[in-house]
Amino acid sequence: MSITIDYAPPRKRLRQQASRDDLVKLGFMAVIGLYLIVALGAPLFVMLSKSMSTYRFDLATFEFQVSDETGKNWATAVTADALNRELGVVTEKDLATNSDGRLAATKFFPQFNFRSPVHYRIRGMTDDTAFLAGSTLEKGTQWREYDSATFRRVVLRPASTIGVENFKTYFSTPALARSIYNSVLMASISTVVTVSIAFALAYALTRSCMPLKGLFRGILTIPILVPSLLPGIALVYLFGNQGVFKDWLLGYSIYGPIGIVIGSVFFTLPHAFLIILTALSVADARHYEAAASLRASKWRTFTTVTVPGARYGLVSAAFVVFTLVITDFGLPKVIGGQYGMLAVDIYKQVIGQQNFEMGAVVSVILLVPAVLAFAVDRRMQKRQVALLSARAVPYAPKRNVRMDGFCFAFSCLVSLFILGMIAMCQIAALVKFWPYDLTLTTKNFAFDLMDGGGWAAYANSIKLALLTAFFGSVIVFAGAYMVEKADGFRFGRGVFHFLAMMPMAVPGMVLGLAYIFFFNNPANPLNSIYGTMTILVVCTVTHFYTVAHLTALTALKQMDPEFESVGASLKQPFHRLFFRVTLPVCLPAILNIGIYLFVNAMTTVSAVVFLYSTDTKLASVAVLNMDDAGDIAPAAAMGMMIFYTNVVAKLIHAGVTRGLLARTQAWR
């Protein structure tokens, strides 16, 4: 007997119910995501709108009345536009201004005398029309009356409109528009030179049996510990007008493209070297054995095995170097001379001319190549495939006296270049008056007698670095943990990961300027942190968030997901698993994140140059200010203090790491 069912209810899709732990993780993710929105997304949006804001005096919206000498009988009302057409006191060019533009109302009254008994009235023709009477902002269509002594302090304020006029102005100014070409050219040349040298060095360390590999690896990472201004100062002493080797340039000047390229190679070389070294370290010896069995030449093996195996590392290194050079501010500011660069243009527009709108325009332009480079790099990384399988045989180089000698000589040459730059800065910091009086002195370290902030600036930098390392490590690792270990919420995790990757594509100068527009607005509830150490910490953590986030994700991905499953089956809350298992296992990565943030907080200039106040001057900015004031030797001394501090921090980090790992990770 069979039963036929004519109707079956539709099957509902089963959805896993979120546990309490998952909801807590989602809450933490939302909080840190909100931090990234406030610290990155919102400031960039405000800056973009600022770049499209144009300001102009709309004379047709202001109306005046003038009394007779009794101050009681008033003439017919007349607009400022009608008065200007009659008198021609303000040209069409003068009507275009910036957000802080002011136009004296007395310009429209040639016979004005502040001692006159005549009274004046002024009002706006719209509710948004604004003017200042002294320091008092007045708006609206209501008449306001002033005596002559007060009226001389009345200034008209511009009206704001949205458009692309600022971009048209920028591209129509030859000197400004040429900065784009200069920046791309310098970044391209520096990228080719740096990646070539970095590849040769990484190849020497991974494909030869030369001695002192560990020493060379340590020397090649030294430039990471100094601000980008320091190589500029070293080049001035080496090849400047009074430089030791100025004749080596055959009459060319170090101030300009030559200095920018040499300095860029110095401070970007470690970044490219470490990326390519990692790529070349992953090699399967079977590929080289196959090439040898096929009697392929060494050059053929190099071009068909070695280079293709490291191609993604080469691409990543190229884009990292390109982005670092095109967005760097410190080096071209010190050694660039009159050679215009985009990052320096932002500084000149904001600090020199107080033209924040044009500074925002340059920032948006600078953001484009950085974002494109980042997007291409990420796309290339997604196409990368595993080069090592479970059956892979680690590659071990064979001894070759000729090849090993060449690699050793080349590594010595590059190391000499790096150590020579640092040594030149050390000499500059210790001599009285280069090159006339080479007597050793410590007067250059008397920072309190110089412009720039003194020893307080150095103390502020250490404070900033410590706060950034601590709070940054907590925020970054917690955010990465929520992304990697939270179940479900695929869309929310994807959005958070996107926000975490954004800072990599945002240059420091752009982020700093965006913070001015966002946090310096009195209407912003967070305005109270502007000019404090807090905003410097927030900016620095945000600026270097992406690399730290990727480091944390890499460590978390190495943990077996079964830990969470076992913890859930034992009904253990996630925080107990986090503190007893996840945190100890990932301790090396957390310590690496901390030292990474500390070193970068000590050396950063571009991200904080717009945000420091009298009480929060920093050592890296002091180097810039002392160099601007002509105190180059004290600037070198302060730069070396940053270097000493980072070296000590690295040594402490190494000692602490070894001690903690010995106690907490004996299982390794």
XYZ file of C-alpha atoms in Angstrom, residues 157-634:
478
model
C 33.095 86.436 3.795
C 33.009 84.288 0.642
C 30.254 81.942 -0.451
C 30.996 78.255 -0.981
C 30.060 76.245 -4.054
C 30.801 72.687 -5.186
C 32.647 72.107 -8.442
C 35.896 71.150 -10.128
C 37.273 74.669 -10.394
C 40.094 73.873 -7.970
C 41.259 71.015 -10.183
C 41.089 73.248 -13.266
C 43.170 75.849 -11.466
C 45.722 73.240 -10.464
C 46.175 71.768 -13.920
C 46.278 75.228 -15.505
C 49.232 76.185 -13.273
C 52.331 74.819 -15.095
C 54.587 74.627 -12.009
C 51.994 72.693 -10.014
C 50.938 70.377 -12.829
C 54.585 69.539 -13.578
C 54.900 68.144 -10.056
C 52.822 65.157 -11.179
C 55.322 64.359 -13.947
C 58.262 64.898 -11.590
C 56.813 62.648 -8.900
C 55.989 59.806 -11.299
C 59.416 60.105 -12.941
C 61.320 60.034 -9.644
C 59.217 57.145 -8.346
C 59.716 55.153 -11.557
C 63.501 55.643 -11.685
C 63.892 54.911 -7.980
C 61.751 51.779 -8.319
C 63.846 50.345 -11.157
C 67.140 51.063 -9.361
C 65.986 49.915 -5.924
C 64.301 46.693 -7.051
C 67.355 45.792 -9.160
C 69.732 46.276 -6.230
C 67.372 44.538 -3.791
C 66.996 41.552 -6.115
C 70.759 41.248 -6.511
C 71.222 41.368 -2.736
C 68.459 38.846 -2.047
C 69.868 36.588 -4.749
C 73.314 36.825 -3.156
C 71.961 35.826 0.249
C 69.838 32.917 -1.016
C 71.786 31.556 -3.989
C 75.383 31.785 -2.802
C 77.550 30.454 0.010
C 79.178 33.786 0.787
C 80.109 34.481 4.438
C 78.532 36.967 6.899
C 75.002 36.645 5.561
C 73.481 37.527 8.933
C 75.614 40.654 9.214
C 74.613 41.843 5.759
C 70.956 41.168 6.502
C 71.183 43.345 9.608
C 73.001 46.191 7.824
C 70.484 46.234 4.973
C 67.608 46.850 7.400
C 69.263 49.876 9.059
C 67.485 52.525 6.884
C 64.144 51.443 8.373
C 65.311 52.858 11.710
C 65.880 56.437 10.491
C 63.467 59.116 9.227
C 63.527 59.747 5.480
C 64.951 63.243 6.093
C 68.242 61.820 7.375
C 69.557 60.523 4.019
C 68.838 63.976 2.601
C 71.031 65.571 5.266
C 73.763 62.978 4.650
C 73.720 63.739 0.923
C 74.089 67.466 1.635
C 77.261 66.771 3.620
C 78.575 64.295 1.041
C 77.733 66.012 -2.250
C 76.417 69.469 -1.335
C 78.118 72.794 -2.017
C 80.583 72.057 0.803
C 80.433 68.291 0.432
C 83.328 65.862 0.646
C 82.673 64.326 -2.777
C 80.970 67.202 -4.590
C 83.412 66.867 -7.521
C 82.148 63.335 -8.137
C 78.929 64.772 -9.601
C 80.869 66.359 -12.512
C 79.280 69.756 -12.033
C 75.731 68.510 -11.438
C 73.880 69.481 -8.274
C 72.769 67.049 -5.612
C 69.775 69.323 -4.955
C 67.083 67.936 -7.206
C 66.477 64.675 -9.102
C 69.907 63.147 -8.379
C 69.580 63.624 -4.629
C 65.967 62.441 -4.591
C 66.812 59.207 -6.426
C 69.877 58.394 -4.281
C 68.021 59.164 -1.044
C 64.960 57.198 -2.184
C 67.096 54.153 -2.948
C 68.550 54.394 0.556
C 65.312 54.494 2.526
C 63.258 52.118 0.307
C 65.935 49.445 -0.181
C 65.120 47.505 3.042
C 61.430 47.242 2.115
C 62.165 45.852 -1.350
C 64.956 43.629 -0.044
C 62.820 41.943 2.630
C 59.969 41.265 0.188
C 62.223 39.812 -2.522
C 64.272 37.875 0.042
C 61.094 36.154 1.208
C 60.145 35.342 -2.387
C 63.564 33.894 -3.246
C 63.732 31.914 0.002
C 60.785 29.827 -1.186
C 62.452 27.625 -3.806
C 62.158 23.973 -4.791
C 65.523 22.340 -5.477
C 63.875 19.875 -7.905
C 63.336 22.694 -10.422
C 67.039 23.454 -10.478
C 67.889 19.741 -10.710
C 65.558 19.424 -13.689
C 67.205 22.419 -15.368
C 70.638 20.911 -14.783
C 69.575 17.519 -16.163
C 68.307 19.283 -19.292
C 71.714 20.973 -19.572
C 70.189 24.444 -19.373
C 72.705 27.261 -19.061
C 72.914 29.244 -15.851
C 71.353 32.240 -17.574
C 68.526 30.070 -18.927
C 67.953 28.635 -15.461
C 67.945 32.124 -14.006
C 65.382 33.451 -16.496
C 63.103 30.397 -16.515
C 63.268 29.214 -12.895
C 64.575 31.888 -10.532
C 62.885 35.017 -11.899
C 59.441 33.444 -12.556
C 59.510 31.958 -9.065
C 60.047 35.387 -7.543
C 57.879 37.415 -9.939
C 55.149 38.164 -7.423
C 57.713 39.299 -4.897
C 59.280 41.542 -7.539
C 55.906 43.060 -8.416
C 55.039 43.650 -4.769
C 58.446 45.202 -4.094
C 58.101 47.455 -7.132
C 54.722 48.786 -6.056
C 55.828 49.248 -2.455
C 58.877 51.260 -3.547
C 56.871 53.283 -6.068
C 54.269 54.174 -3.436
C 56.866 55.054 -0.790
C 58.776 57.368 -3.138
C 55.815 59.152 -4.701
C 54.226 59.788 -1.305
C 57.386 60.672 0.651
C 57.663 64.216 1.932
C 60.796 64.398 4.080
C 63.494 63.573 1.527
C 62.390 65.907 -1.319
C 61.797 68.656 1.245
C 65.444 68.456 2.373
C 67.283 67.638 -0.858
C 64.762 68.423 -3.630
C 65.661 72.081 -4.042
C 63.304 73.713 -6.552
C 62.294 70.369 -8.059
C 58.547 70.176 -7.453
C 57.047 67.004 -5.970
C 53.417 66.326 -5.079
C 53.977 65.683 -1.367
C 56.000 68.896 -1.015
C 53.291 70.804 -2.909
C 50.771 69.787 -0.253
C 53.066 71.149 2.461
C 53.629 74.407 0.587
C 49.945 74.947 -0.108
C 48.871 74.270 3.484
C 51.761 75.628 5.576
C 53.161 78.214 3.185
C 50.029 79.679 1.602
C 47.281 78.495 3.969
C 45.386 77.355 0.864
C 43.710 74.276 2.293
C 41.471 73.705 -0.723
C 44.405 73.480 -3.114
C 46.214 71.282 -0.606
C 43.192 68.965 -0.686
C 43.323 68.947 -4.500
C 46.982 67.874 -4.490
C 46.146 65.238 -1.864
C 43.431 63.736 -4.063
C 45.838 63.683 -7.017
C 48.514 62.039 -4.856
C 45.960 59.490 -3.675
C 45.297 58.256 -7.228
C 48.702 56.661 -8.039
C 48.976 55.254 -4.514
C 45.541 53.606 -4.766
C 46.238 52.287 -8.277
C 49.574 50.811 -7.199
C 47.940 49.185 -4.189
C 45.046 47.786 -6.255
C 47.361 46.268 -8.874
C 49.565 44.783 -6.163
C 46.591 43.167 -4.421
C 45.339 41.765 -7.727
C 48.741 40.253 -8.455
C 48.908 38.698 -4.983
C 45.544 37.007 -5.510
C 46.922 35.340 -8.641
C 49.908 33.996 -6.767
C 50.025 30.227 -6.403
C 51.921 28.076 -3.942
C 55.499 27.449 -5.036
C 56.199 24.752 -2.476
C 54.309 21.484 -2.312
C 54.453 18.830 0.338
C 57.038 16.984 -1.786
C 59.246 20.035 -2.305
C 62.947 19.812 -1.551
C 64.485 22.922 0.063
C 67.060 24.562 -2.176
C 70.632 24.652 -0.868
C 73.195 26.642 -2.896
C 76.423 24.987 -3.925
C 79.774 26.568 -3.254
C 81.183 28.517 -6.201
C 84.278 30.563 -5.391
C 83.826 33.018 -8.236
C 80.103 33.537 -7.690
C 80.444 33.698 -3.903
C 83.213 36.271 -4.200
C 81.188 38.443 -6.556
C 78.109 38.293 -4.276
C 80.241 39.125 -1.239
C 81.848 42.101 -3.000
C 78.482 43.453 -4.151
C 76.970 43.069 -0.663
C 79.982 44.864 0.814
C 79.547 47.717 -1.661
C 75.876 48.247 -0.813
C 76.570 47.882 2.902
C 79.312 50.495 2.572
C 76.803 52.833 0.954
C 74.336 52.390 3.830
C 76.926 52.607 6.599
C 78.581 55.583 4.875
C 75.309 57.542 4.890
C 74.756 56.804 8.583
C 78.392 57.598 9.413
C 78.156 60.915 7.579
C 75.133 61.873 9.669
C 77.014 60.874 12.809
C 79.997 63.028 11.793
C 77.692 65.940 10.984
C 76.136 65.636 14.443
C 79.512 65.788 16.216
C 81.612 68.438 14.399
C 81.503 72.149 15.227
C 81.235 73.774 11.823
C 81.442 71.703 8.666
C 83.806 71.756 6.789
C 85.853 74.564 8.365
C 86.077 73.439 11.994
C 86.010 69.655 12.396
C 86.566 69.738 16.157
C 84.303 67.255 17.930
C 81.558 68.760 20.076
C 78.268 67.851 21.694
C 76.769 71.329 21.281
C 74.690 70.101 18.358
C 72.751 67.982 20.860
C 71.737 71.089 22.865
C 68.310 70.959 21.263
C 66.745 73.327 23.797
C 68.836 76.133 22.264
C 67.525 75.409 18.745
C 64.263 75.850 16.930
C 62.198 72.697 16.624
C 60.983 71.795 20.097
C 64.130 70.829 22.006
C 64.456 67.706 24.123
C 60.722 67.888 24.827
C 60.124 66.949 21.183
C 62.313 63.878 21.613
C 60.429 62.905 24.796
C 57.114 63.397 22.968
C 58.271 61.052 20.193
C 59.109 58.312 22.683
C 55.736 58.818 24.353
C 53.982 58.671 20.979
C 55.890 55.540 19.982
C 55.087 53.718 23.240
C 51.391 54.637 23.125
C 51.164 53.714 19.457
C 52.893 50.369 20.037
C 50.633 49.456 22.973
C 47.211 50.632 21.809
C 47.957 49.833 18.184
C 48.892 46.242 18.995
C 45.721 45.794 21.055
C 43.427 47.310 18.419
C 45.049 45.601 15.446
C 45.258 42.116 16.942
C 41.746 42.284 18.366
C 40.393 43.362 14.979
C 42.276 40.646 13.111
C 41.071 38.034 15.614
C 37.446 39.038 15.109
C 37.835 38.842 11.326
C 39.571 35.460 11.324
C 37.822 33.641 14.169
C 34.237 34.915 14.100
C 31.734 32.442 12.613
C 29.287 33.739 10.026
C 28.834 37.452 9.356
C 30.667 37.008 6.033
C 29.587 40.413 4.719
C 30.551 42.266 7.910
C 33.930 40.570 8.030
C 34.525 41.448 4.387
C 33.714 45.119 5.023
C 36.012 45.183 8.040
C 38.864 43.600 6.090
C 38.395 46.207 3.338
C 38.586 49.008 5.912
C 41.722 47.429 7.403
C 43.404 47.345 3.979
C 42.589 50.963 3.081
C 45.366 52.696 5.101
C 48.033 51.025 2.938
C 46.843 53.084 -0.039
C 46.596 56.407 1.806
C 49.796 58.524 1.923
C 50.700 60.057 5.267
C 50.441 63.646 3.989
C 46.937 62.960 2.697
C 45.840 61.387 5.985
C 47.280 64.254 8.034
C 45.527 66.897 5.936
C 42.265 64.944 6.081
C 42.536 64.989 9.886
C 42.766 68.790 9.836
C 39.523 69.083 7.869
C 37.690 66.511 9.980
C 38.883 66.978 13.567
C 39.509 70.740 13.450
C 35.832 71.393 12.748
C 34.243 72.908 15.906
C 31.006 71.075 15.078
C 32.775 67.710 15.370
C 32.248 66.111 18.815
C 35.835 64.812 18.593
C 37.247 68.299 18.088
C 38.635 68.227 21.646
C 41.390 65.760 20.665
C 42.770 68.095 17.981
C 46.223 69.351 18.930
C 46.699 66.669 21.597
C 48.818 63.534 21.786
C 45.645 61.493 21.268
C 45.175 62.585 17.666
C 48.832 61.824 16.920
C 48.406 58.304 18.291
C 45.166 57.761 16.364
C 46.723 59.035 13.135
C 49.883 56.941 13.506
C 48.020 53.729 14.361
C 45.701 54.274 11.398
C 48.550 55.108 9.016
C 50.400 51.846 9.729
C 47.337 49.691 10.398
C 47.406 47.515 7.266
C 50.845 45.905 7.634
C 50.187 45.183 11.301
C 46.755 43.746 10.421
C 48.247 41.416 7.792
C 50.919 40.301 10.259
C 48.255 39.415 12.825
C 46.121 37.615 10.224
C 49.106 35.546 9.095
C 49.747 34.407 12.664
C 46.072 33.604 13.287
C 45.748 31.640 10.047
C 48.537 29.337 11.218
C 46.364 28.163 14.113
C 44.164 25.136 13.589
C 40.432 26.093 13.575
C 39.825 22.978 15.688
C 40.876 24.983 18.748
C 37.640 26.977 18.539
C 35.577 23.839 17.861
C 37.025 22.063 20.885
C 36.512 25.142 23.053
C 32.877 25.393 21.934
C 32.258 21.681 22.577
C 33.622 22.110 26.106
C 31.357 25.151 26.527
C 34.287 27.430 27.214
C 33.792 31.152 26.526
C 35.909 32.478 23.668
C 37.779 34.928 25.890
C 39.238 32.040 27.927
C 40.487 30.354 24.756
C 41.789 33.702 23.531
C 43.898 34.434 26.619
C 45.061 30.848 27.295
C 45.732 29.611 23.758
C 45.510 32.221 21.005
C 47.447 34.973 22.747
C 50.416 32.801 23.818
C 50.662 31.123 20.411
C 50.544 34.460 18.565
C 52.832 36.255 21.026
C 55.753 36.510 18.555
C 53.519 38.205 15.988
C 52.114 40.610 18.598
C 55.621 41.592 19.686
C 56.593 42.130 16.050
C 53.544 44.353 15.557
C 54.529 46.373 18.625
C 58.111 47.016 17.492
C 56.918 47.773 13.945
C 54.542 50.449 15.234
C 57.151 51.829 17.648
C 59.836 52.275 14.985
C 57.454 53.846 12.473
C 56.006 56.192 15.090
C 59.543 57.417 15.857
C 60.436 58.018 12.195
C 57.172 59.222 10.641
C 57.033 62.808 9.426
C 54.384 63.094 6.735
C 51.440 61.811 8.782
C 52.013 64.141 11.745
C 53.560 67.280 10.225
C 50.137 68.990 10.100
C 48.838 67.766 13.465
C 51.367 68.603 16.151
C 50.857 71.546 18.499
C 53.166 73.559 20.729
C 52.908 70.904 23.435
C 53.181 67.889 21.133
C 56.163 68.661 18.893
C 57.947 65.512 17.757
C 61.591 64.637 17.110
C 61.021 63.779 13.432
C 59.269 67.108 12.872
C 62.035 68.857 14.832
C 64.539 67.511 12.279
C 62.475 69.160 9.539
C 62.102 72.462 11.399
C 65.794 72.681 12.301
C 66.772 71.956 8.711
C 64.397 74.716 7.543
C 66.025 77.101 10.029
C 69.506 76.270 8.706
C 70.534 74.244 11.768
C 71.567 71.232 9.688
C 74.040 69.795 12.209
C 71.485 69.807 15.077
